[in-house]
Coordinates of N, CA and C in Angstrom, one line a residue:
V16 N -7.4 8.0 14.1 CA -6.3 7.9 13.1 C -5.9 9.3 12.7
R17 N -6.3 10.3 13.4 CA -6.1 11.7 13.0 C -4.6 12.0 12.8
N18 N -3.8 11.5 13.6 CA -2.3 11.8 13.5 C -1.6 10.6 12.9
A19 N -2.3 10.0 12.0 CA -1.7 8.8 11.3 C -0.5 9.2 10.5
E20 N 0.4 8.2 10.4 CA 1.6 8.3 9.6 C 1.6 7.1 8.7
Y21 N 1.6 7.4 7.4 CA 1.6 6.3 6.4 C 2.9 6.2 5.7
N22 N 3.4 5.0 5.5 CA 4.6 4.8 4.7 C 4.2 3.7 3.7
A23 N 4.4 4.0 2.5 CA 4.1 3.1 1.4 C 5.4 2.6 0.8
C24 N 5.7 1.4 0.9 CA 6.9 0.9 0.2 C 6.4 0.4 -1.1
R25 N 7.0 1.0 -2.2 CA 6.5 0.6 -3.5 C 7.7 0.6 -4.4
R26 N 7.5 0.0 -5.6 CA 8.5 -0.1 -6.6 C 8.8 1.2 -7.3
R27 N 9.5 1.2 -8.4 CA 9.9 2.4 -9.1 C 8.7 3.2 -9.5
E28 N 9.0 4.5 -9.7 CA 7.9 5.5 -10.1 C 7.3 5.1 -11.4
A29 N 6.0 5.3 -11.5 CA 5.3 4.9 -12.8 C 5.8 5.8 -13.9
K30 N 5.9 5.2 -15.1 CA 6.3 5.9 -16.3 C 5.1 6.7 -16.8
E31 N 3.9 6.2 -16.6 CA 2.7 6.8 -17.1 C 2.3 8.0 -16.2
K32 N 2.3 9.2 -16.8 CA 2.1 10.5 -16.1 C 0.8 10.5 -15.3
F33 N -0.3 9.9 -15.9 CA -1.6 9.9 -15.2 C -1.5 9.1 -13.9
Y34 N -0.7 8.1 -13.7 CA -0.6 7.4 -12.4 C 0.1 8.3 -11.4
V35 N 1.2 9.0 -11.9 CA 1.9 9.9 -11.0 C 1.0 11.0 -10.6
E36 N 0.3 11.6 -11.5 CA -0.6 12.7 -11.1 C -1.7 12.3 -10.1
A37 N -2.3 11.1 -10.4 CA -3.3 10.6 -9.5 C -2.7 10.3 -8.1
C38 N -1.6 9.7 -8.0 CA -0.9 9.5 -6.7 C -0.6 10.8 -6.0
N39 N -0.1 11.8 -6.7 CA 0.2 13.1 -6.1 C -1.0 13.7 -5.6
E40 N -2.1 13.6 -6.3 CA -3.4 14.2 -5.9 C -3.9 13.6 -4.6
Y41 N -3.8 12.3 -4.4 CA -4.3 11.7 -3.2 C -3.3 11.9 -2.0
I42 N -2.0 12.0 -2.3 CA -1.0 12.4 -1.3 C -1.3 13.8 -0.8
K43 N -1.6 14.7 -1.7 CA -2.0 16.0 -1.3 C -3.2 16.0 -0.4
R44 N -4.2 15.3 -0.8 CA -5.5 15.3 -0.1 C -5.2 14.6 1.3
L45 N -4.5 13.6 1.3 CA -4.2 12.9 2.6 C -3.4 13.8 3.6
S46 N -2.6 14.7 3.0 CA -1.7 15.5 3.9 C -2.6 16.4 4.8
G47 N -3.8 16.6 4.5 CA -4.7 17.4 5.3 C -5.1 16.6 6.6
F48 N -4.9 15.3 6.5 CA -5.3 14.4 7.6 C -4.1 13.8 8.4
C49 N -3.0 13.6 7.7 CA -1.9 12.8 8.3 C -0.6 13.2 7.6
R50 N 0.5 12.6 8.1 CA 1.8 12.7 7.5 C 1.9 11.5 6.7
I51 N 2.3 11.7 5.4 CA 2.5 10.5 4.5 C 3.9 10.6 3.9
E52 N 4.5 9.4 3.8 CA 5.8 9.3 3.1 C 5.7 8.1 2.2
V53 N 6.2 8.3 1.0 CA 6.2 7.2 0.0 C 7.7 6.9 -0.2
K54 N 8.0 5.6 -0.1 CA 9.4 5.1 -0.3 C 9.4 4.3 -1.6
E55 N 10.3 4.7 -2.5 CA 10.5 4.0 -3.7 C 11.6 3.0 -3.5
L56 N 11.4 1.8 -3.9 CA 12.5 0.8 -3.8 C 12.9 0.3 -5.2
S57 N 14.2 0.0 -5.3 CA 14.7 -0.4 -6.6 C 14.1 -1.7 -7.0
E58 N 13.8 -1.9 -8.3 CA 13.3 -3.1 -8.8 C 14.4 -4.1 -9.1
Q59 N 14.3 -5.3 -8.6 CA 15.3 -6.3 -8.9 C 15.0 -6.9 -10.3
K60 N 16.0 -7.4 -10.9 CA 15.9 -8.0 -12.3 C 15.9 -9.5 -12.1
N61 N 15.1 -10.1 -13.0 CA 15.1 -11.6 -13.1 C 15.1 -12.0 -14.6
D62 N 15.4 -13.2 -14.9 CA 15.4 -13.6 -16.3 C 14.1 -14.4 -16.7
G63 N 13.2 -14.4 -15.8 CA 11.9 -15.0 -16.1 C 11.7 -16.4 -15.6
N64 N 12.8 -17.2 -15.3 CA 12.5 -18.5 -14.8 C 12.2 -18.5 -13.3
E65 N 11.6 -19.5 -12.8 CA 11.0 -19.6 -11.5 C 12.1 -19.3 -10.4
A66 N 13.3 -19.9 -10.5 CA 14.3 -19.7 -9.6 C 14.8 -18.3 -9.5
S67 N 14.9 -17.6 -10.7 CA 15.3 -16.2 -10.8 C 14.2 -15.3 -10.1
V68 N 13.0 -15.6 -10.4 CA 11.9 -14.8 -9.8 C 11.9 -14.9 -8.3
R69 N 12.1 -16.1 -7.7 CA 12.2 -16.4 -6.3 C 13.4 -15.6 -5.7
A70 N 14.5 -15.6 -6.4 CA 15.7 -14.9 -5.9 C 15.4 -13.4 -5.9
E71 N 14.8 -12.9 -7.0 CA 14.4 -11.5 -7.0 C 13.5 -11.1 -5.9
L72 N 12.5 -11.9 -5.6 CA 11.6 -11.5 -4.5 C 12.3 -11.6 -3.2
K73 N 13.2 -12.5 -3.0 CA 14.0 -12.6 -1.7 C 14.8 -11.3 -1.6
R74 N 15.5 -10.9 -2.6 CA 16.4 -9.7 -2.5 C 15.5 -8.5 -2.2
E75 N 14.3 -8.4 -2.9 CA 13.4 -7.3 -2.6 C 12.9 -7.3 -1.2
S76 N 12.7 -8.5 -0.7 CA 12.1 -8.6 0.7 C 13.1 -8.0 1.7
E77 N 14.4 -8.1 1.5 CA 15.4 -7.6 2.4 C 15.3 -6.0 2.3
D78 N 15.1 -5.5 1.1 CA 15.0 -4.0 1.0 C 13.7 -3.5 1.7
I79 N 12.6 -4.3 1.5 CA 11.4 -3.9 2.1 C 11.4 -3.9 3.6
K80 N 12.0 -5.0 4.1 CA 12.1 -5.1 5.6 C 12.9 -3.9 6.2
K81 N 13.9 -3.4 5.5 CA 14.7 -2.3 6.0 C 13.9 -1.0 5.9
A82 N 12.9 -0.9 5.0 CA 12.2 0.3 4.8 C 10.9 0.4 5.7
I83 N 10.6 -0.7 6.4 CA 9.4 -0.6 7.3 C 9.7 0.1 8.6
P84 N 8.9 1.2 8.9 CA 9.2 2.0 10.1 C 9.0 1.1 11.3
S85 N 9.8 1.4 12.3 CA 9.7 0.7 13.6 C 8.3 0.9 14.2
G86 N 7.7 -0.1 14.7 CA 6.4 0.0 15.4 C 5.2 0.2 14.5
A87 N 5.3 0.2 13.2 CA 4.2 0.4 12.3 C 3.3 -0.8 12.2
F88 N 2.0 -0.6 12.0 CA 1.1 -1.6 11.6 C 1.3 -1.9 10.1
V89 N 1.7 -3.1 9.8 CA 2.1 -3.4 8.4 C 1.0 -4.1 7.6
I90 N 0.7 -3.6 6.5 CA -0.3 -4.2 5.6 C 0.4 -4.6 4.3
A91 N 0.3 -5.9 3.9 CA 0.8 -6.4 2.7 C -0.3 -6.6 1.7
M92 N -0.3 -5.9 0.6 CA -1.3 -6.0 -0.4 C -1.0 -7.2 -1.2
C93 N -2.0 -8.2 -1.2 CA -1.8 -9.4 -1.9 C -3.2 -10.0 -2.2
V94 N -3.3 -10.7 -3.3 CA -4.6 -11.2 -3.8 C -5.2 -12.2 -2.8
E95 N -4.4 -12.9 -2.0 CA -5.0 -13.9 -1.1 C -5.4 -13.2 0.3
G96 N -5.2 -11.9 0.4 CA -5.6 -11.2 1.6 C -7.1 -11.1 1.8
I97 N -7.5 -10.4 2.9 CA -8.9 -10.2 3.2 C -9.4 -9.0 2.4
Q98 N -10.6 -9.2 1.9 CA -11.3 -8.1 1.2 C -12.3 -7.4 2.2
Y99 N -12.2 -6.1 2.3 CA -13.1 -5.3 3.1 C -13.9 -4.3 2.3
S100 N -15.0 -4.0 2.8 CA -15.7 -2.8 2.2 C -15.0 -1.6 2.8
T101 N -15.2 -0.4 2.2 CA -14.5 0.8 2.7 C -14.9 1.1 4.2
P102 N -16.1 1.0 4.6 CA -16.4 1.2 6.0 C -15.8 0.2 6.9
E103 N -15.7 -1.1 6.5 CA -15.0 -2.1 7.2 C -13.5 -1.8 7.4
L104 N -12.9 -1.4 6.2 CA -11.5 -1.0 6.3 C -11.3 0.1 7.2
T105 N -12.1 1.1 7.1 CA -12.0 2.3 8.0 C -12.0 1.9 9.5
D106 N -13.0 1.0 9.9 CA -13.0 0.5 11.2 C -11.8 -0.3 11.6
E107 N -11.3 -1.1 10.7 CA -10.2 -2.0 11.0 C -8.9 -1.1 11.2
L108 N -8.7 -0.1 10.3 CA -7.5 0.8 10.4 C -7.6 1.6 11.7
A109 N -8.8 2.1 12.0 CA -8.9 3.0 13.2 C -8.6 2.2 14.4
R110 N -9.1 0.9 14.5 CA -8.9 0.1 15.6 C -7.5 -0.4 15.7
R111 N -6.9 -0.8 14.6 CA -5.6 -1.5 14.7 C -4.4 -0.5 14.7
T112 N -4.6 0.7 14.2 CA -3.4 1.6 14.2 C -3.4 2.5 15.5
V113 N -4.4 2.5 16.2 CA -4.4 3.3 17.5 C -3.3 2.7 18.4
A114 N -3.2 1.4 18.4 CA -2.3 0.7 19.3 C -0.8 1.0 19.0
V115 N -0.6 1.4 17.7 CA 0.8 1.7 17.3 C 1.0 3.2 17.1
G116 N 0.2 4.0 17.7 CA 0.4 5.4 17.6 C 0.1 6.0 16.2
G117 N -0.8 5.3 15.5 CA -1.2 5.8 14.2 C -0.2 5.4 13.0
K118 N 0.8 4.7 13.3 CA 1.8 4.4 12.2 C 1.3 3.2 11.4
L119 N 1.3 3.4 10.1 CA 0.8 2.4 9.2 C 1.8 2.3 8.0
C120 N 2.1 1.1 7.6 CA 3.0 0.9 6.4 C 2.3 -0.1 5.5
V121 N 2.0 0.4 4.3 CA 1.3 -0.4 3.3 C 2.4 -0.8 2.2
I122 N 2.5 -2.1 2.0 CA 3.5 -2.6 1.1 C 2.8 -3.1 -0.2
I123 N 3.1 -2.6 -1.3 CA 2.6 -3.0 -2.6 C 3.7 -3.6 -3.4
G124 N 3.6 -4.8 -3.8 CA 4.6 -5.5 -4.6 C 4.5 -5.1 -6.1
G125 N 5.4 -5.6 -6.8 CA 5.5 -5.4 -8.3 C 4.8 -6.5 -9.0
S126 N 5.2 -6.7 -10.3 CA 4.5 -7.6 -11.2 C 4.7 -9.1 -10.7
E127 N 5.7 -9.3 -9.9 CA 5.9 -10.7 -9.4 C 5.3 -10.9 -8.0
G128 N 4.7 -9.8 -7.4 CA 4.1 -9.9 -6.1 C 5.1 -9.7 -5.0
L129 N 4.8 -10.3 -3.9 CA 5.7 -10.2 -2.7 C 6.2 -11.5 -2.2
D130 N 7.4 -11.5 -1.7 CA 8.0 -12.7 -1.1 C 7.1 -13.1 0.1
E131 N 7.0 -14.4 0.3 CA 6.3 -15.0 1.5 C 6.7 -14.4 2.8
T132 N 8.0 -14.1 3.0 CA 8.4 -13.6 4.3 C 7.8 -12.2 4.6
I133 N 7.5 -11.4 3.5 CA 6.9 -10.1 3.7 C 5.4 -10.4 4.1
K134 N 4.8 -11.3 3.5 CA 3.4 -11.6 3.8 C 3.3 -12.1 5.2
Q135 N 4.2 -12.9 5.6 CA 4.2 -13.5 7.0 C 4.5 -12.4 8.1
L136 N 5.3 -11.4 7.8 CA 5.6 -10.4 8.8 C 4.5 -9.4 8.9
A137 N 3.6 -9.3 7.9 CA 2.5 -8.3 7.9 C 1.5 -8.6 9.0
D138 N 1.0 -7.5 9.5 CA -0.1 -7.6 10.5 C -1.4 -7.9 9.9
L139 N -1.5 -7.5 8.6 CA -2.7 -7.7 7.8 C -2.4 -8.0 6.4
K140 N -3.0 -9.0 5.8 CA -2.9 -9.2 4.3 C -4.2 -8.7 3.8
L141 N -4.1 -7.7 2.9 CA -5.3 -7.1 2.3 C -5.3 -7.2 0.8
S142 N -6.5 -7.5 0.3 CA -6.7 -7.7 -1.1 C -7.8 -6.7 -1.5
M143 N -7.6 -6.0 -2.7 CA -8.6 -5.1 -3.2 C -9.6 -5.9 -4.0
S144 N -9.2 -7.1 -4.5 CA -10.0 -7.9 -5.4 C -9.3 -9.2 -5.7
K145 N -10.0 -10.1 -6.3 CA -9.4 -11.4 -6.8 C -8.8 -11.1 -8.1
M146 N -9.1 -10.0 -8.7 CA -8.5 -9.6 -10.0 C -7.1 -9.1 -9.8
T147 N -6.3 -9.1 -10.9 CA -4.9 -8.6 -10.8 C -4.9 -7.2 -11.4
F148 N -4.2 -6.3 -10.7 CA -4.1 -4.9 -11.2 C -2.6 -4.6 -11.3
P149 N -2.3 -3.6 -12.3 CA -0.9 -3.2 -12.3 C -0.5 -2.5 -11.0
H150 N 0.7 -2.7 -10.5 CA 1.1 -2.1 -9.2 C 1.0 -0.6 -9.2
H151 N 1.1 0.1 -10.3 CA 1.0 1.5 -10.4 C -0.4 1.9 -10.1
L152 N -1.4 1.2 -10.7 CA -2.8 1.4 -10.4 C -3.1 1.1 -9.0
A153 N -2.6 0.0 -8.5 CA -2.8 -0.4 -7.1 C -2.4 0.8 -6.1
R154 N -1.3 1.5 -6.4 CA -0.9 2.6 -5.6 C -2.0 3.7 -5.5
V155 N -2.5 4.0 -6.7 CA -3.6 5.0 -6.7 C -4.8 4.5 -5.9
M156 N -5.2 3.3 -6.1 CA -6.3 2.7 -5.4 C -6.1 2.7 -3.8
V157 N -4.9 2.3 -3.4 CA -4.6 2.3 -2.0 C -4.7 3.7 -1.4
L158 N -4.1 4.7 -2.1 CA -4.1 6.1 -1.6 C -5.5 6.6 -1.6
E159 N -6.3 6.3 -2.6 CA -7.7 6.8 -2.6 C -8.5 6.2 -1.5
Q160 N -8.3 4.9 -1.2 CA -9.0 4.3 -0.1 C -8.6 4.8 1.3
L161 N -7.3 5.1 1.5 CA -6.9 5.7 2.7 C -7.5 7.1 2.8
Y162 N -7.6 7.9 1.8 CA -8.2 9.2 1.8 C -9.7 9.0 2.1
R163 N -10.4 8.1 1.5 CA -11.8 7.8 1.7 C -12.0 7.4 3.2
C164 N -11.1 6.6 3.8 CA -11.2 6.2 5.2 C -11.2 7.4 6.1
H165 N -10.2 8.3 5.8 CA -10.1 9.5 6.6 C -11.3 10.4 6.5
T166 N -11.9 10.5 5.3 CA -13.1 11.4 5.2 C -14.3 10.8 6.0
I167 N -14.4 9.5 6.0 CA -15.4 8.8 6.9 C -15.2 9.1 8.3
L168 N -13.9 9.0 8.8 CA -13.6 9.3 10.2 C -13.9 10.7 10.6
A169 N -13.7 11.6 9.6 CA -13.9 13.0 9.8 C -15.3 13.5 9.6
G170 N -16.2 12.6 9.2 CA -17.6 12.9 8.9 C -17.8 13.8 7.7
K171 N -16.8 13.7 6.8 CA -16.9 14.5 5.5 C -17.8 13.7 4.5
K172 N -18.2 14.4 3.4 CA -19.1 13.8 2.4 C -18.5 13.1 1.3
Y173 N -17.2 12.9 1.3 CA -16.6 12.2 0.1 C -17.1 10.8 -0.1
H174 N -17.1 10.0 1.0 CA -17.6 8.6 0.9 C -19.1 8.6 0.6
K175 N -19.4 7.7 -0.3 CA -20.9 7.5 -0.6 C -21.2 6.1 -0.5

């Protein structure tokens, strides 16, 4: 995964400076291992009722589909996904991204989650936990885990 290319489709930029700083730190660290691009997608509005939320997720799914790089291995972050240890995730990413030239696209939804069509098109549904996290924190956690995976593959001492 040495020449990996990561694309993270995510919602609007975090208002909290500490999330932005943490993301930027891991993006900087990852740049020593791979090319990384983060794509911000506009958040759709809803009025809180179930039909409005479904319509919001559907509109967002169209934007997400357009942002996914051609030929990428796609991961949808969702609570019902598989949970891996860091070494297991490292092995899975190394094995699965080789076939697509190292291209990986991680999709993190917002407070309403992801539309089912995005989950269905994903090559892997991944969960960090059964707990719910703010999507801004999830970004930091995903970037940190990608960095940790790279340090394992490189034989560095970051992973414990």
